[in-house]
Amino acid sequence: MTAETTPFGIGVLGAGTVGGAFAELLPERAEAIVNLTGLRPEITGVLTRSRGDFDDIVERSQLIVELIGGLEPARDYVLRAMRAGRHVVTANKQLLAVHGEELWATAREHGVQLRFEGAVAGVVPVIRVMQESLAGSHVERVSGIVNGTTNYILTEMAAKGVSYAEALADAQRLGYAEADPSDDVNGKDAAAKMAILARLAFDTPVSLDDVPYEGIEDITAEDMQFARDLRLGLKLIGTAERVDGGLSVRVHPTLLYSGHPLASVHGPYNAVTVEAPAITEITMSGPGAGGPQTATAVLGDVISAMIPPASTPETTQRLPMIEDVVSAFYVRMEVADRPGVLAQVAEVLGMQGCSIKQLYQHGLGDDARLVMTIHPVLESRLFAALQLIGRLDFIRSAPHAIRVIEEEYV
Ligand SMILES: NC(=O)c1ccc[n+]([C@@H]2O[C@H](COP(=O)([O-])OP(=O)(O)OC[C@H]3O[C@@H](n4cnc5c(N)ncnc54)[C@H](OP(=O)(O)O)[C@@H]3O)[C@@H](O)[C@H]2O)c1
């Protein structure tokens, strides 16, 4: 191609981990992009807190890349860019999980593209697969390990027997966890990503508020030891599935058998499993974050936006959100070691329709730790039983429950 190739102006909002990597990657790949699209990508300006002028950047760009993060001013900039007729590429999961419907409606209204591959699972192309390859499938369930920080911590705890605090400190030292890791370890980051995936997979509005989430802060080294004894792996799993004509989307620590495709996803990796009758199961995995990795996903979106348009998702239905679902459980509790305790625990569980599958008892001096697995039951029944058990006089530490996925695919 020659120097007369038509330029394609790209304005970049944010110059941090991802924005900086994107600004480095684009010139490196410019010739390849010219060959692919016939257009020459050029960065028209970069906006940070201390430099750049938003209106000037928009004026000179055909596409805006939003890599600021958070809700405001990112939302305002994205809306203004689209209203001015500019395509937008973003990696901002919180923004899409909270304001997605408003942003998609604005993109449709103004005939521009809003692309967001980097917002979920980094460079793993889950959004593209969901929007394009599987657009004709009747998806039944999407499950994912969509937060690399927590997967790194749980992997370390399982492999080295270290405590949660030790594994978190290690993750921070290696740059896998932020100085303030709250939204990663409490499950909120994963919940935002599952809201976006559910929105695409089930063609119904889903926002962060619809997704109950639980983090990994209460997982102990003992839980890991018992999980190993039970041949189970422990992961922070996001699930979005059809239940009784509605939809359940949730995130919580979950025990998996080794035959589950997500059981072998270790370290800071992400993976998403999609299940539909015609495809059985597809699992995609890879690096879930990092500047260069996410910048690669962002660049892929930029190139797609430079070629012909992709449709911006419009919902055609509104599925009811289902909060109570059936799950198998692992439960641990510490009790006084005296006759009749087990019988009382079993009785309360039985009254709520919960049936014990396996039971282990470990002596702790005058006390004992009970570890059990429970056959699938409505979650509300199990939690009601545990609340009652927690009030009994022989309880030394409140019962702690972790969901178990019993399906194995290989
Ligand atoms: N880091 C990852 O691995 C990763 C992975 C997937 C998705 N993401 C998403 O990518 C986005 C960017 O993340 P990041 O890690 O690159 O963030 P970051 O390192 O904190 O960088 C944020 C950038 O935005 C700029 N900025 C912040 N507030 C601004 C404002 N009010 N006006 C203008 N500029 C502002 C900052 O400017 P200053 O330089 O002036 O502070 C900085 O350049 C987020 O949505 C994040 O969730 C990140």
Coordinates of C-alpha atoms and ligand atoms in Angstrom, one line a residue:
M1 CA 0.0 0.0 0.0
T2 CA 1.1 3.6 -0.5
A3 CA 1.3 6.7 1.7
E4 CA -2.0 7.8 0.0
T5 CA -4.0 5.1 1.9
T6 CA -7.0 6.7 3.5
P7 CA -6.3 7.4 7.2
F8 CA -8.6 6.1 9.9
G9 CA -8.4 8.3 13.1
I10 CA -8.5 6.6 16.5
G11 CA -8.7 8.6 19.7
V12 CA -7.5 6.8 22.9
L13 CA -9.0 7.7 26.3
G14 CA -6.6 6.5 29.0
A15 CA -2.9 5.7 28.9
G16 CA -2.5 3.3 31.7
T17 CA -1.8 -0.5 31.6
V18 CA -4.1 -1.2 28.7
G19 CA -4.1 2.2 27.0
G20 CA -0.3 2.4 27.1
A21 CA 0.0 -1.1 25.6
F22 CA -2.6 -0.3 22.9
A23 CA -0.6 2.9 21.9
E24 CA 2.5 0.7 21.5
L25 CA 0.8 -2.1 19.7
L26 CA -1.1 -0.1 17.1
P27 CA 2.0 1.3 15.2
E28 CA 3.6 -2.2 15.3
R29 CA 0.6 -3.7 13.5
A30 CA -0.3 -0.7 11.3
E31 CA 1.0 -2.2 8.0
A32 CA -0.9 -5.5 8.6
I33 CA -4.0 -3.5 9.4
V34 CA -3.6 -1.5 6.1
N35 CA -3.3 -4.8 4.2
L36 CA -6.4 -6.1 6.0
T37 CA -8.7 -3.1 5.8
G38 CA -7.2 -0.7 3.1
L39 CA -7.3 2.0 5.8
R40 CA -4.3 3.4 7.7
P41 CA -4.9 3.6 11.5
E42 CA -3.6 6.7 13.2
I43 CA -3.8 7.8 16.8
T44 CA -5.4 11.2 16.7
G45 CA -4.9 12.0 20.4
V46 CA -4.6 10.5 23.9
L47 CA -6.7 11.7 26.9
T48 CA -5.6 11.3 30.5
R49 CA -6.3 13.4 33.6
S50 CA -3.5 15.7 32.7
R51 CA -3.4 15.9 28.9
G52 CA -5.6 15.9 25.8
D53 CA -8.9 17.5 24.9
F54 CA -11.9 15.2 24.5
D55 CA -13.8 17.3 22.0
D56 CA -10.7 17.9 19.9
I57 CA -9.9 14.1 19.9
V58 CA -13.5 13.2 18.9
E59 CA -13.5 15.8 16.1
R60 CA -10.4 14.2 14.5
S61 CA -11.4 10.5 15.0
Q62 CA -13.6 8.0 13.4
L63 CA -13.3 5.6 16.4
I64 CA -12.8 6.2 20.2
V65 CA -11.1 3.6 22.4
E66 CA -12.2 4.0 26.0
L67 CA -9.6 2.6 28.4
I68 CA -10.2 4.9 31.5
G69 CA -12.3 2.4 33.4
G70 CA -15.0 3.0 36.1
L71 CA -18.5 4.5 35.5
E72 CA -17.9 8.3 35.2
P73 CA -16.5 10.0 33.2
A74 CA -16.2 6.9 31.0
R75 CA -20.0 6.7 30.4
D76 CA -20.3 10.4 29.5
Y77 CA -17.4 10.2 27.0
V78 CA -18.6 6.9 25.4
L79 CA -22.2 8.4 25.0
R80 CA -20.9 11.7 23.6
A81 CA -18.6 9.9 21.2
M82 CA -21.4 7.7 19.8
R83 CA -23.8 10.6 19.6
A84 CA -21.2 12.3 17.5
G85 CA -21.2 9.3 15.1
R86 CA -18.0 7.7 16.3
H87 CA -17.5 3.9 16.8
V88 CA -16.4 3.0 20.3
V89 CA -14.2 0.1 21.6
T90 CA -14.0 -0.4 25.3
A91 CA -12.6 -2.9 27.8
N92 CA -14.7 -1.5 30.7
K93 CA -16.8 -4.3 32.2
Q94 CA -18.3 -2.2 35.1
L95 CA -19.6 0.3 32.6
L96 CA -21.2 -2.3 30.4
A97 CA -22.6 -4.3 33.3
V98 CA -24.3 -1.2 34.8
H99 CA -25.1 1.0 31.8
G100 CA -25.1 -1.6 28.9
E101 CA -28.7 -1.1 27.8
E102 CA -28.3 2.7 27.6
L103 CA -25.0 2.3 25.7
W104 CA -26.3 -0.3 23.2
A105 CA -29.4 1.7 22.6
T106 CA -27.3 4.8 21.8
A107 CA -25.1 2.8 19.5
R108 CA -28.2 1.5 17.6
E109 CA -29.8 5.0 17.4
H110 CA -26.7 6.5 15.9
G111 CA -25.7 3.6 13.7
V112 CA -22.3 3.1 15.2
Q113 CA -20.5 0.1 16.6
L114 CA -19.8 -0.5 20.3
R115 CA -17.3 -3.4 20.7
F116 CA -16.1 -4.8 24.0
E117 CA -14.1 -8.0 23.6
G118 CA -11.5 -6.9 26.1
A119 CA -14.1 -6.4 28.9
V120 CA -14.5 -10.2 29.5
A121 CA -11.7 -12.8 29.8
G122 CA -9.0 -10.5 28.3
V123 CA -7.8 -11.9 25.0
V124 CA -10.0 -15.0 25.0
P125 CA -12.5 -14.3 22.2
V126 CA -15.7 -15.1 24.2
I127 CA -17.7 -12.1 23.1
R128 CA -17.1 -12.7 19.4
V129 CA -17.9 -16.4 19.7
M130 CA -21.1 -15.6 21.6
Q131 CA -22.2 -12.8 19.2
E132 CA -21.2 -14.4 16.0
S133 CA -20.3 -18.2 16.0
L134 CA -23.0 -19.2 18.5
A135 CA -25.6 -16.5 17.6
G136 CA -27.9 -19.3 16.3
S137 CA -27.5 -21.6 19.3
H138 CA -30.0 -22.0 22.1
V139 CA -27.5 -21.6 24.9
E140 CA -28.6 -23.4 28.1
R141 CA -25.7 -22.4 30.3
V142 CA -22.5 -20.3 30.4
S143 CA -20.0 -21.0 33.2
G144 CA -16.7 -19.3 33.6
I145 CA -13.6 -18.6 35.5
V146 CA -13.6 -14.9 34.6
N147 CA -11.3 -13.4 37.2
G148 CA -7.6 -14.3 37.0
T149 CA -6.6 -12.9 40.4
T150 CA -8.9 -15.2 42.3
N151 CA -8.0 -18.2 40.1
Y152 CA -4.3 -17.5 40.8
I153 CA -5.0 -17.3 44.6
L154 CA -7.0 -20.5 44.6
T155 CA -4.5 -22.3 42.5
E156 CA -1.7 -21.4 44.9
M157 CA -3.7 -22.4 47.9
A158 CA -4.5 -25.8 46.3
A159 CA -0.9 -26.4 45.1
K160 CA 1.1 -25.2 48.1
G161 CA -1.3 -25.5 51.1
V162 CA -0.8 -21.8 51.9
S163 CA -3.5 -19.6 53.5
Y164 CA -5.7 -17.1 51.6
A165 CA -3.7 -14.2 53.0
E166 CA -0.4 -15.7 52.0
A167 CA -1.6 -16.5 48.4
L168 CA -3.1 -13.0 48.1
A169 CA 0.2 -11.4 49.2
D170 CA 2.0 -13.5 46.6
A171 CA -0.5 -12.5 43.9
Q172 CA 0.1 -8.8 44.8
R173 CA 3.9 -9.2 44.7
L174 CA 3.7 -10.8 41.2
G175 CA 1.3 -8.2 39.8
Y176 CA -1.7 -10.5 39.5
A177 CA -3.6 -8.6 42.2
E178 CA -4.1 -4.8 42.7
A179 CA -3.0 -3.0 45.8
D180 CA -6.7 -2.9 46.6
P181 CA -8.0 -6.3 45.4
S182 CA -11.5 -5.9 46.9
D183 CA -13.6 -6.1 43.7
D184 CA -11.6 -9.1 42.5
V185 CA -11.6 -11.2 45.7
N186 CA -15.2 -10.4 46.7
G187 CA -16.6 -11.6 43.3
K188 CA -17.9 -8.2 42.0
D189 CA -15.5 -8.1 39.0
A190 CA -16.6 -11.6 38.0
A191 CA -20.3 -10.7 38.5
A192 CA -19.9 -7.8 36.1
K193 CA -18.4 -10.0 33.4
M194 CA -21.1 -12.7 33.9
A195 CA -23.8 -10.0 33.5
I196 CA -22.3 -9.1 30.1
L197 CA -22.0 -12.7 29.0
A198 CA -25.5 -13.5 30.2
R199 CA -26.9 -10.5 28.3
L200 CA -25.3 -11.8 25.1
A201 CA -26.0 -15.5 25.6
F202 CA -29.7 -15.2 26.6
D203 CA -30.7 -12.0 24.7
T204 CA -32.3 -10.4 27.8
P205 CA -31.3 -7.4 29.8
V206 CA -29.0 -8.3 32.7
S207 CA -27.2 -5.8 34.9
L208 CA -24.7 -6.1 37.8
D209 CA -27.6 -5.7 40.3
D210 CA -29.2 -9.0 39.0
V211 CA -26.1 -11.0 39.9
P212 CA -25.7 -12.3 43.5
Y213 CA -22.0 -12.8 44.2
E214 CA -19.8 -14.3 46.9
G215 CA -16.0 -14.0 47.0
I216 CA -13.1 -16.3 48.1
E217 CA -12.1 -14.4 51.3
D218 CA -13.5 -17.1 53.6
I219 CA -11.9 -20.1 51.9
T220 CA -9.4 -21.7 54.3
A221 CA -6.4 -24.0 53.8
E222 CA -8.5 -26.7 55.4
D223 CA -11.3 -26.3 52.8
M224 CA -8.6 -26.9 50.2
Q225 CA -7.3 -30.0 52.1
F226 CA -10.9 -31.5 52.3
A227 CA -11.5 -30.6 48.6
R228 CA -8.4 -32.6 47.7
D229 CA -9.5 -35.5 49.9
L230 CA -12.9 -35.5 48.1
R231 CA -11.1 -35.4 44.7
L232 CA -12.5 -31.9 44.0
G233 CA -10.9 -28.6 42.8
L234 CA -12.1 -25.3 44.2
K235 CA -12.7 -22.3 41.8
L236 CA -14.6 -19.0 41.7
I237 CA -17.2 -19.9 39.1
G238 CA -19.7 -17.6 37.4
T239 CA -22.8 -19.3 36.1
A240 CA -25.6 -18.0 33.9
E241 CA -28.3 -20.6 33.1
R242 CA -31.9 -21.1 32.1
V243 CA -34.0 -22.2 35.0
D244 CA -37.8 -22.8 34.8
G245 CA -38.4 -20.3 32.0
G246 CA -36.2 -17.7 33.7
L247 CA -32.5 -16.9 34.1
S248 CA -30.1 -17.4 37.0
V249 CA -26.8 -15.5 37.0
R250 CA -24.5 -15.9 40.0
V251 CA -20.9 -16.0 41.1
H252 CA -19.5 -18.1 44.1
P253 CA -16.7 -20.4 45.1
T254 CA -17.5 -23.8 43.7
L255 CA -16.1 -27.3 44.0
L256 CA -15.6 -29.2 40.7
Y257 CA -14.7 -32.8 39.8
S258 CA -11.6 -33.2 37.6
G259 CA -13.7 -34.1 34.5
H260 CA -15.2 -30.6 34.4
P261 CA -13.6 -28.4 31.7
L262 CA -13.0 -25.6 34.2
A263 CA -11.3 -27.8 36.7
S264 CA -8.0 -27.8 34.8
V265 CA -7.8 -24.0 34.4
H266 CA -5.0 -22.9 36.7
G267 CA -3.1 -19.7 37.7
P268 CA -4.2 -16.3 36.3
Y269 CA -5.9 -18.0 33.3
N270 CA -9.6 -17.4 32.4
A271 CA -12.0 -19.8 30.7
V272 CA -15.6 -19.8 29.6
T273 CA -17.7 -22.9 28.9
V274 CA -20.8 -22.6 26.8
E275 CA -23.4 -25.4 26.7
A276 CA -26.2 -25.7 24.1
P277 CA -28.0 -28.8 22.9
A278 CA -26.5 -28.7 19.4
I279 CA -22.9 -28.1 20.4
T280 CA -22.8 -30.1 23.7
E281 CA -20.0 -28.0 25.3
I282 CA -17.3 -25.5 24.1
T283 CA -14.6 -24.2 26.4
M284 CA -12.4 -21.3 25.5
S285 CA -9.4 -20.4 27.7
G286 CA -6.4 -18.1 27.8
P287 CA -4.8 -15.2 29.6
G288 CA -7.6 -13.2 31.3
A289 CA -5.9 -9.9 31.8
G290 CA -2.6 -8.0 31.4
G291 CA -1.9 -4.8 29.3
P292 CA -0.6 -6.4 26.1
Q293 CA -3.1 -9.2 26.2
T294 CA -6.1 -6.9 26.7
A295 CA -4.7 -4.4 24.1
T296 CA -4.7 -7.3 21.6
A297 CA -8.4 -7.9 22.2
V298 CA -9.0 -4.1 21.9
L299 CA -7.0 -4.0 18.6
G300 CA -9.1 -6.9 17.2
D301 CA -12.2 -4.9 17.9
V302 CA -10.8 -1.8 16.3
I303 CA -9.9 -3.8 13.1
S304 CA -13.5 -5.3 13.1
A305 CA -15.0 -1.8 13.4
M306 CA -12.8 -0.7 10.5
I307 CA -14.3 -3.4 8.3
P308 CA -18.1 -3.8 7.8
P309 CA -20.5 -3.3 10.7
A310 CA -21.4 -5.9 13.3
S311 CA -24.9 -5.6 14.8
T312 CA -25.2 -4.0 18.2
P313 CA -27.3 -6.4 20.4
E314 CA -30.9 -5.5 20.8
T315 CA -32.9 -7.6 23.2
T316 CA -36.1 -9.2 22.0
Q317 CA -37.3 -10.6 25.3
R318 CA -37.0 -10.1 29.0
L319 CA -36.5 -13.3 31.0
P320 CA -37.4 -13.3 34.7
M321 CA -34.3 -13.5 37.0
I322 CA -34.5 -16.7 39.1
E323 CA -32.7 -16.4 42.5
D324 CA -33.2 -19.8 44.1
V325 CA -31.6 -22.7 42.2
V326 CA -30.7 -26.3 42.9
S327 CA -27.1 -27.1 43.8
A328 CA -25.0 -29.8 45.5
F329 CA -23.0 -28.6 48.5
Y330 CA -19.9 -29.1 50.6
V331 CA -20.5 -28.0 54.2
R332 CA -18.1 -27.7 57.1
M333 CA -18.7 -26.8 60.7
E334 CA -17.1 -27.2 64.1
V335 CA -19.1 -28.8 66.9
A336 CA -18.7 -30.0 70.5
D337 CA -17.6 -33.6 70.3
R338 CA -20.5 -35.2 72.3
P339 CA -23.1 -37.9 71.7
G340 CA -26.2 -36.9 69.7
V341 CA -24.6 -34.0 67.8
L342 CA -24.5 -35.8 64.4
A343 CA -28.1 -37.0 64.8
Q344 CA -29.3 -33.4 65.5
V345 CA -27.4 -32.0 62.5
A346 CA -28.8 -34.7 60.2
E347 CA -32.3 -34.2 61.6
V348 CA -32.3 -30.4 60.9
L349 CA -30.9 -31.0 57.4
G350 CA -33.6 -33.7 56.8
M351 CA -36.4 -31.4 57.9
Q352 CA -35.3 -29.0 55.1
G353 CA -35.1 -31.8 52.5
C354 CA -31.3 -31.9 52.5
S355 CA -29.7 -35.3 52.3
I356 CA -26.1 -36.1 53.2
K357 CA -24.1 -37.8 50.5
Q358 CA -20.7 -38.1 52.3
L359 CA -19.7 -37.3 55.9
Y360 CA -16.3 -37.0 57.6
Q361 CA -15.5 -36.2 61.2
H362 CA -12.1 -35.0 62.5
G363 CA -11.4 -34.8 66.2
L364 CA -10.2 -31.4 67.5
G365 CA -9.7 -32.1 71.2
D366 CA -13.0 -31.5 72.9
D367 CA -14.5 -30.4 69.6
A368 CA -14.8 -32.0 66.2
R369 CA -14.9 -30.7 62.6
L370 CA -17.8 -32.1 60.5
V371 CA -17.3 -32.1 56.8
M372 CA -20.1 -33.3 54.5
T373 CA -21.3 -33.2 51.0
I374 CA -25.0 -32.7 50.4
H375 CA -27.1 -34.0 47.4
P376 CA -28.5 -31.4 45.1
V377 CA -31.2 -29.3 46.9
L378 CA -32.7 -25.8 46.5
E379 CA -30.2 -23.4 47.9
S380 CA -32.7 -21.6 50.1
R381 CA -33.5 -25.0 51.8
L382 CA -29.8 -25.7 52.6
F383 CA -29.2 -22.1 53.9
A384 CA -32.3 -22.3 56.0
A385 CA -31.0 -25.6 57.5
L386 CA -27.6 -24.1 58.2
Q387 CA -29.1 -21.0 59.9
L388 CA -31.0 -23.3 62.2
I389 CA -27.9 -25.5 62.8
G390 CA -25.9 -22.4 63.5
R391 CA -28.1 -21.6 66.5
L392 CA -27.7 -25.0 68.2
D393 CA -25.7 -25.0 71.5
F394 CA -23.0 -27.4 70.3
I395 CA -21.9 -25.3 67.4
R396 CA -18.4 -23.9 67.8
S397 CA -18.0 -22.2 64.4
A398 CA -20.8 -21.2 62.0
P399 CA -21.4 -23.7 59.2
H400 CA -19.8 -22.7 56.0
A401 CA -21.1 -23.9 52.6
I402 CA -19.5 -24.1 49.2
R403 CA -21.4 -25.2 46.1
V404 CA -20.4 -28.3 44.2
I405 CA -20.9 -28.9 40.4
E406 CA -21.4 -32.6 40.0
E407 CA -21.3 -32.7 36.2
E408 CA -18.1 -34.1 34.5
Y409 CA -17.7 -34.0 30.8
V410 CA -14.8 -36.3 30.2
Ligands
LIG1 N1 -5.3 -4.0 33.4 C1 -5.8 -5.1 32.9 O1 -5.2 -6.1 32.8 C2 -7.3 -5.0 32.3 C3 -7.8 -6.2 31.7 C4 -9.1 -6.2 31.1 C5 -9.8 -5.0 31.1 N2 -9.3 -3.9 31.7 C6 -10.1 -2.7 31.7 O2 -9.4 -1.7 30.9 C7 -9.7 -0.4 31.4 C8 -8.4 0.3 31.7 O3 -7.7 -0.4 32.7 P1 -6.1 -0.1 33.1 O4 -5.7 -1.2 33.9 O5 -5.4 0.3 31.8 O6 -6.3 1.2 34.0 P2 -5.2 2.2 34.5 O7 -3.8 1.6 34.4 O8 -5.6 2.7 35.9 O9 -5.3 3.5 33.5 C9 -6.3 4.3 33.5 C10 -6.0 5.5 32.6 O10 -7.2 6.3 32.5 C11 -6.8 7.6 32.8 N3 -7.9 8.3 33.5 C12 -8.5 8.0 34.7 N4 -9.4 8.9 35.0 C13 -9.5 9.7 34.0 C14 -10.3 10.9 33.7 N5 -11.2 11.3 34.6 N6 -10.2 11.5 32.6 C15 -9.2 11.1 31.7 N7 -8.4 10.1 31.9 C16 -8.6 9.4 33.0 C17 -5.6 7.6 33.7 O11 -5.0 8.8 33.5 P3 -3.7 9.3 34.4 O12 -2.6 8.6 33.7 O13 -3.8 10.8 34.3 O14 -4.0 8.8 35.8 C18 -4.9 6.4 33.1 O15 -4.1 6.8 32.0 C19 -10.6 -0.6 32.6 O16 -11.9 -0.5 32.2 C20 -10.3 -2.0 33.1 O17 -11.3 -2.7 33.7 C21 -8.0 -3.9 32.3

